[in-house]
Short mmCIF file of C-alpha atoms in Angstrom, two decimals:
data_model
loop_
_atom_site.label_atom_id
_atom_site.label_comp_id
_atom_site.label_asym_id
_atom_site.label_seq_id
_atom_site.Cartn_x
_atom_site.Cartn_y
_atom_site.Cartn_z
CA UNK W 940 0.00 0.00 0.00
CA UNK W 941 2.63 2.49 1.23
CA UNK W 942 6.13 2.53 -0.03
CA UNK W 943 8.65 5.72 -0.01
CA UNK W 944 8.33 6.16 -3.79
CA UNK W 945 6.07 9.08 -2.81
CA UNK W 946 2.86 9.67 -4.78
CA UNK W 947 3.60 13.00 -6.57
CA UNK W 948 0.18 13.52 -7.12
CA UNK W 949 -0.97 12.58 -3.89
CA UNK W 950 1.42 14.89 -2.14
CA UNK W 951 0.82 18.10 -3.58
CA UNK W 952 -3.13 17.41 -3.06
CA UNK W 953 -2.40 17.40 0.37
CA UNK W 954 0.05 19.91 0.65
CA UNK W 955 -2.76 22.18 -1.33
CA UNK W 956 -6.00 21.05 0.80
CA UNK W 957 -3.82 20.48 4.56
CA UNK W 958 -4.37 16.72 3.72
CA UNK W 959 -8.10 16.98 3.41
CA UNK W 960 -8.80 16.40 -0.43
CA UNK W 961 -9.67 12.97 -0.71
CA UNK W 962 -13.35 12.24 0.11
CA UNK W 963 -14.86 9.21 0.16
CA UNK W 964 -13.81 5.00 -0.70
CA UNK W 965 -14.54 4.89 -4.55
CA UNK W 966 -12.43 8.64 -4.89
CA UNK W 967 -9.85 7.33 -2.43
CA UNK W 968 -9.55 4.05 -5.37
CA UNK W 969 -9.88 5.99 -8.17
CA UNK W 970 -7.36 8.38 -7.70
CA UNK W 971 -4.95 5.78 -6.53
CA UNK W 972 -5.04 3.86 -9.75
CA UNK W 973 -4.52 7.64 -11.62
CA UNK W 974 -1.21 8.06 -9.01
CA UNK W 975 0.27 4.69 -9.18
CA UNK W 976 1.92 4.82 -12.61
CA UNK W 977 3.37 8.23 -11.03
CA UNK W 978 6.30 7.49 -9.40
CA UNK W 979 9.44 9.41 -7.79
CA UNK W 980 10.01 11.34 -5.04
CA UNK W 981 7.88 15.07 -5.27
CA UNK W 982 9.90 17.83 -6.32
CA UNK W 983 10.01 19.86 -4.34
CA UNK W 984 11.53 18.07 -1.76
CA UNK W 985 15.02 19.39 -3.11
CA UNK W 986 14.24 22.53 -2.01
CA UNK W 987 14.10 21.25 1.93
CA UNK W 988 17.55 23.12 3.19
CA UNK W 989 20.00 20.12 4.13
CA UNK W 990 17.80 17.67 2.69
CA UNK W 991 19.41 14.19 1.79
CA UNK W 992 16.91 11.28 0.20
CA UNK W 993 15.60 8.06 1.60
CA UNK W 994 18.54 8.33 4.61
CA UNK W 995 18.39 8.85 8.32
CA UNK W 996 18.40 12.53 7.94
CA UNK W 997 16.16 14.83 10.13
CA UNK W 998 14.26 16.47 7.41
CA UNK W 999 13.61 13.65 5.02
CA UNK W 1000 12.52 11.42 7.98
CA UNK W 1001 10.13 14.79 8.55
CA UNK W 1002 8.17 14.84 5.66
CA UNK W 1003 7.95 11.20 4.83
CA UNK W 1004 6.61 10.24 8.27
CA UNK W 1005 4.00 13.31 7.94
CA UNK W 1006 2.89 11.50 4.56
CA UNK W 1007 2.78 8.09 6.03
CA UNK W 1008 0.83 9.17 8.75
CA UNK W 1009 -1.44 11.22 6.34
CA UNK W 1010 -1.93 8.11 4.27
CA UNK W 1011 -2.44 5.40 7.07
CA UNK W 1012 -4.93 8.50 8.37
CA UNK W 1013 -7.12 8.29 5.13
CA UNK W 1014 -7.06 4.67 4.80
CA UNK W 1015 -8.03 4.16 8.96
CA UNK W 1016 -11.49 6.93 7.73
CA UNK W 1017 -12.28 4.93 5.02
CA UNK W 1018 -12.23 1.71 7.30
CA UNK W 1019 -10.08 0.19 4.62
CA UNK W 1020 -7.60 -1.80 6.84
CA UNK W 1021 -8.73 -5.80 7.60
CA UNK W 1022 -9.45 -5.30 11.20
CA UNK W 1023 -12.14 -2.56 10.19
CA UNK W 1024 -13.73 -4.83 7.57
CA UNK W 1025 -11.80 -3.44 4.55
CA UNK W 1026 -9.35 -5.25 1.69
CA UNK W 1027 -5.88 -4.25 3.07
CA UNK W 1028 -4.08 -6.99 4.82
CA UNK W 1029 -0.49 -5.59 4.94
CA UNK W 1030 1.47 -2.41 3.82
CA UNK W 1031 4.76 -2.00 2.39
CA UNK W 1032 7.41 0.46 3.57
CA UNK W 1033 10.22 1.70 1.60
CA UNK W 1034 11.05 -0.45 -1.56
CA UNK W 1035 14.34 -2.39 -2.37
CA UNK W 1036 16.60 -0.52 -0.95
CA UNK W 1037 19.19 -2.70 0.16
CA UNK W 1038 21.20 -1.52 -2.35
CA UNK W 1039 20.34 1.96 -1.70
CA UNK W 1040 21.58 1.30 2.39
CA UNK W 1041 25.01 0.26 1.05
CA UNK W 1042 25.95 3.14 0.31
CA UNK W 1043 25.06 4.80 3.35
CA UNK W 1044 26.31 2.79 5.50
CA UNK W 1045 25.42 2.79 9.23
CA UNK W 1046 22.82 5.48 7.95
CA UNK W 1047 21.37 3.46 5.92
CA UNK W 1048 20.70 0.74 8.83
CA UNK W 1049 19.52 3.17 11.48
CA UNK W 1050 17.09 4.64 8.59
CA UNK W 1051 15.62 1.21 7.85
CA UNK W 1052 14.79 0.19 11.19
CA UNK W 1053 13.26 3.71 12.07
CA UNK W 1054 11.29 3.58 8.97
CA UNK W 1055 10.03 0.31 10.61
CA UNK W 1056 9.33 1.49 13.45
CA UNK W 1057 8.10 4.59 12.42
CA UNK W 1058 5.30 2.12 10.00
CA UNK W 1059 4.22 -0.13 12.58
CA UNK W 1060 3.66 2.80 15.30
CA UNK W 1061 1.15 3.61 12.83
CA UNK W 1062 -1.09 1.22 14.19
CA UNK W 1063 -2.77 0.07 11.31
CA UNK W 1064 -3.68 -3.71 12.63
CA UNK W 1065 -2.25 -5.52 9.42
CA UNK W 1066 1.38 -6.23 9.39
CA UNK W 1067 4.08 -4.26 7.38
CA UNK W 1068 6.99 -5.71 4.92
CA UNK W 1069 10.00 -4.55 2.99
CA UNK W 1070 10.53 -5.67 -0.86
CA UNK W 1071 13.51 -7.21 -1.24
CA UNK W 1072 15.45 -5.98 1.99
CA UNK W 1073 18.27 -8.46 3.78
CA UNK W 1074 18.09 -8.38 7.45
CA UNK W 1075 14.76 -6.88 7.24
CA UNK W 1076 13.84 -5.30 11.66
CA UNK W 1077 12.31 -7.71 13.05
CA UNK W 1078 9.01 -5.83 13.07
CA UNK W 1079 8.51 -5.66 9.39
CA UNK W 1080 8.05 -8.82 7.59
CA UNK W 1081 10.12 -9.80 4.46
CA UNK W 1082 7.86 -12.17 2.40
CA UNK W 1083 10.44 -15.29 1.90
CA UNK W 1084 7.29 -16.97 4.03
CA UNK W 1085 4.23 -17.58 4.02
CA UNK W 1086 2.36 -17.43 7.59
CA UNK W 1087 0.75 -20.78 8.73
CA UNK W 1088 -2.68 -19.29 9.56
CA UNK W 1089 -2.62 -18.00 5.64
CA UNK W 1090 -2.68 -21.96 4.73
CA UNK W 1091 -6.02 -23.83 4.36
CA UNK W 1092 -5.33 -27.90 4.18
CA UNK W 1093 -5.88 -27.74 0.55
CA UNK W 1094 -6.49 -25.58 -2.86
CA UNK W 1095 -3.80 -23.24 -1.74
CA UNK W 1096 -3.41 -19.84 -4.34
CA UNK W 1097 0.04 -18.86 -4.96
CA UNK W 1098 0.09 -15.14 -7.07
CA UNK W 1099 3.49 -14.14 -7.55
CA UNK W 1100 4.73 -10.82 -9.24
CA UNK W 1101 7.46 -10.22 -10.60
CA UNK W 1102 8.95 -6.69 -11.40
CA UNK W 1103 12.07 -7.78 -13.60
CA UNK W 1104 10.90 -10.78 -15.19
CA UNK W 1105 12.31 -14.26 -15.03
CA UNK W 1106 10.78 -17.97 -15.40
CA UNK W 1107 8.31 -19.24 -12.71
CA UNK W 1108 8.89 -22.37 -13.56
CA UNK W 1109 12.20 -21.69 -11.16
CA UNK W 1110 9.87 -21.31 -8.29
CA UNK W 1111 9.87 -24.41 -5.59
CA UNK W 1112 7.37 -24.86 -2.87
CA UNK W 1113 8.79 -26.17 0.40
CA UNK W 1114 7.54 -27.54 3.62
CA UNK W 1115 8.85 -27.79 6.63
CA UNK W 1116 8.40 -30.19 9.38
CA UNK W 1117 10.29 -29.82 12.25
CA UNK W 1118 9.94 -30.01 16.13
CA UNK W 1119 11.17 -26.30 17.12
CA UNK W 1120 7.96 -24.04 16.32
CA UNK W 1121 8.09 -20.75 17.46
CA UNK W 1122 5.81 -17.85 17.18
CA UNK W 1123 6.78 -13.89 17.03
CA UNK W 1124 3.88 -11.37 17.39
CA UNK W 1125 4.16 -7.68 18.33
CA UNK W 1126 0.95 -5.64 19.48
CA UNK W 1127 0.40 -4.40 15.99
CA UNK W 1128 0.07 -7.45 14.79
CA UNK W 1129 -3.71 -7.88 13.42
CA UNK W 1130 -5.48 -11.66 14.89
CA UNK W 1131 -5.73 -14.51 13.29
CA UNK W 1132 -7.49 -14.59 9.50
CA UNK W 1133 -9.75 -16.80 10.82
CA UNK W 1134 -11.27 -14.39 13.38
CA UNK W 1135 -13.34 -13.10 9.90
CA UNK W 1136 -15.37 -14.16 7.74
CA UNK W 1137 -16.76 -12.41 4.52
CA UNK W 1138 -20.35 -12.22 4.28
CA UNK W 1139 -22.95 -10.10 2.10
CA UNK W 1140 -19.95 -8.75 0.31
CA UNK W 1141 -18.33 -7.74 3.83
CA UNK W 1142 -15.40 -9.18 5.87
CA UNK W 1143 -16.93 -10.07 9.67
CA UNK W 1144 -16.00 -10.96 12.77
CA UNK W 1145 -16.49 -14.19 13.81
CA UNK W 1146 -15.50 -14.09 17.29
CA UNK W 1147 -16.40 -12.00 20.39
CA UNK W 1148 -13.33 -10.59 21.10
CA UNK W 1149 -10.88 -10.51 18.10
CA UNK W 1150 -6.61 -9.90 20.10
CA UNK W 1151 -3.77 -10.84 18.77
CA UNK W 1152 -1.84 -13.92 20.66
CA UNK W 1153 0.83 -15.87 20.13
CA UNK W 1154 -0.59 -19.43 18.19
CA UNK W 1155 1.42 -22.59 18.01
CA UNK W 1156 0.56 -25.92 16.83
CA UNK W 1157 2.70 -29.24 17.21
CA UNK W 1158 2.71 -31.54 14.24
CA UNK W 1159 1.89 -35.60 14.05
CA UNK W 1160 0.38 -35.81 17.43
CA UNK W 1161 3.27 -34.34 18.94
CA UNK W 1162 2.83 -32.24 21.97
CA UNK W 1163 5.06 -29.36 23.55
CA UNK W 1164 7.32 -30.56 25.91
CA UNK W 1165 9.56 -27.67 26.81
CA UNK W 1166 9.18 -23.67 26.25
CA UNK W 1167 13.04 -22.88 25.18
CA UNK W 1168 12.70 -19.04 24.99
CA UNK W 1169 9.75 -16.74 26.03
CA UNK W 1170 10.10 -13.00 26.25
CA UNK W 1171 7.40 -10.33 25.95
CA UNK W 1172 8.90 -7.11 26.06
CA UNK W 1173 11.22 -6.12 23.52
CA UNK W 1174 13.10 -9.15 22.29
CA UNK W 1175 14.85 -9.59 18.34
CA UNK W 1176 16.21 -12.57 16.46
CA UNK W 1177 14.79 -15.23 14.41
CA UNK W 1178 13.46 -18.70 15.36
CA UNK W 1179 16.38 -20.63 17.15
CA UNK W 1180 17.90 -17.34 17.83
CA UNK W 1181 15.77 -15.21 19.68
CA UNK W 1182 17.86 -12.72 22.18
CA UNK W 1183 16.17 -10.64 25.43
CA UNK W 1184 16.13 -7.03 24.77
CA UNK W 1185 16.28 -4.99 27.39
CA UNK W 1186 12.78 -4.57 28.71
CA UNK W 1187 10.93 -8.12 29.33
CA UNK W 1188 8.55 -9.34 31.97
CA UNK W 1189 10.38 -11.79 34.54
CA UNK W 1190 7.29 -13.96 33.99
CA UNK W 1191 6.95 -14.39 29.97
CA UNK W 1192 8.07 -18.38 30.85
CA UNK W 1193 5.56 -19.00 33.14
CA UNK W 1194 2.89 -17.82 31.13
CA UNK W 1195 3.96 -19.25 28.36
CA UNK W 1196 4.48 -22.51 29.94
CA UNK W 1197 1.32 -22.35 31.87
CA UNK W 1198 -0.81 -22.04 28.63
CA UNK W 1199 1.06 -24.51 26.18
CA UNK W 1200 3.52 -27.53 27.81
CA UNK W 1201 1.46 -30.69 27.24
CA UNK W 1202 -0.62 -29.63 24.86
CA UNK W 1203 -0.65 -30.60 21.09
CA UNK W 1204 -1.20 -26.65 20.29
CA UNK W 1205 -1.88 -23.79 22.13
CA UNK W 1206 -2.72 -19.96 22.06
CA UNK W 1207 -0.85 -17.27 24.59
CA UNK W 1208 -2.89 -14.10 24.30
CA UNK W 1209 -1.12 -10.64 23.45
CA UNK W 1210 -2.38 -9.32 26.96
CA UNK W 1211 -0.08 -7.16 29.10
CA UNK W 1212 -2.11 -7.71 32.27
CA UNK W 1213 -1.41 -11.55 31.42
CA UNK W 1214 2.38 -10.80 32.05
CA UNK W 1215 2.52 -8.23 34.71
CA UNK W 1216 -0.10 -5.78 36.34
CA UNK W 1217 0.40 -1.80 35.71
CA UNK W 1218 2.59 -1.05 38.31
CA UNK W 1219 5.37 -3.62 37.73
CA UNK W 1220 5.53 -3.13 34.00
CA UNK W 1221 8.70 -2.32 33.66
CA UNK W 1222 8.72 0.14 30.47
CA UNK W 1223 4.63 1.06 29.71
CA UNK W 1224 5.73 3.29 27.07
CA UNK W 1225 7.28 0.39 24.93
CA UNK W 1226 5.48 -1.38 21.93
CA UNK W 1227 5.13 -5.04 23.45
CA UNK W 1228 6.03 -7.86 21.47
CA UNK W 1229 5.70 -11.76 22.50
CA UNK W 1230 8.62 -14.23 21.15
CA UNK W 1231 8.17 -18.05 22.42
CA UNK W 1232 9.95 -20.92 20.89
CA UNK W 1233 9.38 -24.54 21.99
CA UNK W 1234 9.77 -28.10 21.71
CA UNK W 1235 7.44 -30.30 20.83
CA UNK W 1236 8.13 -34.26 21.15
CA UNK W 1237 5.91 -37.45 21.83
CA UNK W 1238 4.18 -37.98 25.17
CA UNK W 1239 4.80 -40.80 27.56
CA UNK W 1240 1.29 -42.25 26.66
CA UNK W 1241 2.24 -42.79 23.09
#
């Protein structure tokens, strides 16, 4: 939905009207079709004094969070994001620049993970990914996957698109059993697709109260026997190499323990009163997210 090839069109609208020229869903989708084959960065960006492009420099990362938010704003009125009923399921922020970071060097890093952070403090309930970015922040998804709760058990659509061309006939499909799950889920993190359902040409809820929570599901009658890591707070890493940040509750393995060893699959909801009450939380302030990684094995019985 968003990336940082700014919307010329788009941006001197709302530089003209304060943000305000867009009225209503079918205006909203018309003129993004119009401003999509429009591409670049506006001009007059060049004229911002001590202005350098798509780095972490104060008055780039001005304006382009002040048109992300304006963006995210319209979408949020328009109740376009999942959550609200709408299409939108993710967003995109920035596009391929790995190359681009290179050249910046340590710059470049500390820009991409504040344009990540700066996306998902948006709020927008779906998650957010980069195109094509190595070591992607661990808040932004990079698309080499496909989540588990996106899978039905059969008749599975694949869509791919490519930009540069190639042969899909390149393309494998892999699957992956193994006995270390884990799950990573931050607060922005929308529920599970299977808390909707679309009906009379609208997407539903199907559940009473539709959180976020960590979901993980042992394979061929397997059950967890062990929680191996379990932080909610601010941890990083990837599955098998999760690391504590430096703000986690003391009792993210109890919890997590509590709700899943012995059971074939189990759900930890995304609930800070769950982990600590208000007044030992030890950094309110902070964007909570829930890593767990376990084991799962055979039970005695079988």
């Amino acid at each position: 939905m968003i990336t940082v090839l700014w919307w010329q069109r788009l941006v001197v609208e709302a530089s003209a009207t304060g943000g305000g020229g867009f009225v209503g869903c079918k205006e909203y989708q018309r003129r993004l079709m119009v401003v999509n084959a429009v591409r670049g960065l506006p001009y007059w960006l060049r004229e911002i004094p001590n202005i350098t492009f798509r780095s972490y420099n104060e008055p780039f990362k001005f304006h382009m969070e002040r048109f992300v938010k304006m963006i995210v704003d319209m979408m949020k009125k328009e109740k376009l994001f999942a959550p609200q009923g709408g299409p939108i399921i993710m967003s995109q922020i920035e596009n391929e620049y790995n190359n681009v970071q290179l050249a910046y060097k340590e710059l470049g890093v500390k820009y991409i993970h504040w344009a990540a952070d700066m996306a998902v403090a948006q709020q927008t309930g779906v998650p957010w990914i980069m195109c094509k970015q190595k070591q992607a922040p661990s808040s932004v998804v990079q698309m080499y996957h496909i989540p588990r709760p996106f899978l039905k058990k059969g008749k599975n659509l694949l869509v791919v698109f490519e930009e540069t061309g190639g042969n899909p006939d390149g393309i494998e499909v892999l699957t992956v059993n193994r006995d270390t799950i884990c799950s990573f889920i931050t607060e922005y993190h929308p529920p599970n697709v299977k808390s909707w359902k679309k009906e009379e040409g609208r997407f539903q809820t199907v559940v009473d109260d539709v959180k976020s929570g960590a979901h993980l599901t042992c394979s061929d009658g397997k059950v967890i026997k062990s929680v191996e890591f379990a932080s909610f707070g601010n941890p990083d890493g990837i599955c098998g190499n999760y690391i504590q940040g430096n703000c986690s509750s003391p009792n993210s393995r109890k919890i997590a323990e509590k709700y899943c060893l012995g059971k074939s699959s189990c759900s930890i909801p995304l609930e800070r009163e769950i982990f600590d009450d208000k007044s030992h939380d030890q950094c309110p302030d902070v964007s909570k997210t829930l890593a767990v990684q376990v084991r799962c094995g055979r039970s005695k019985s079988s």
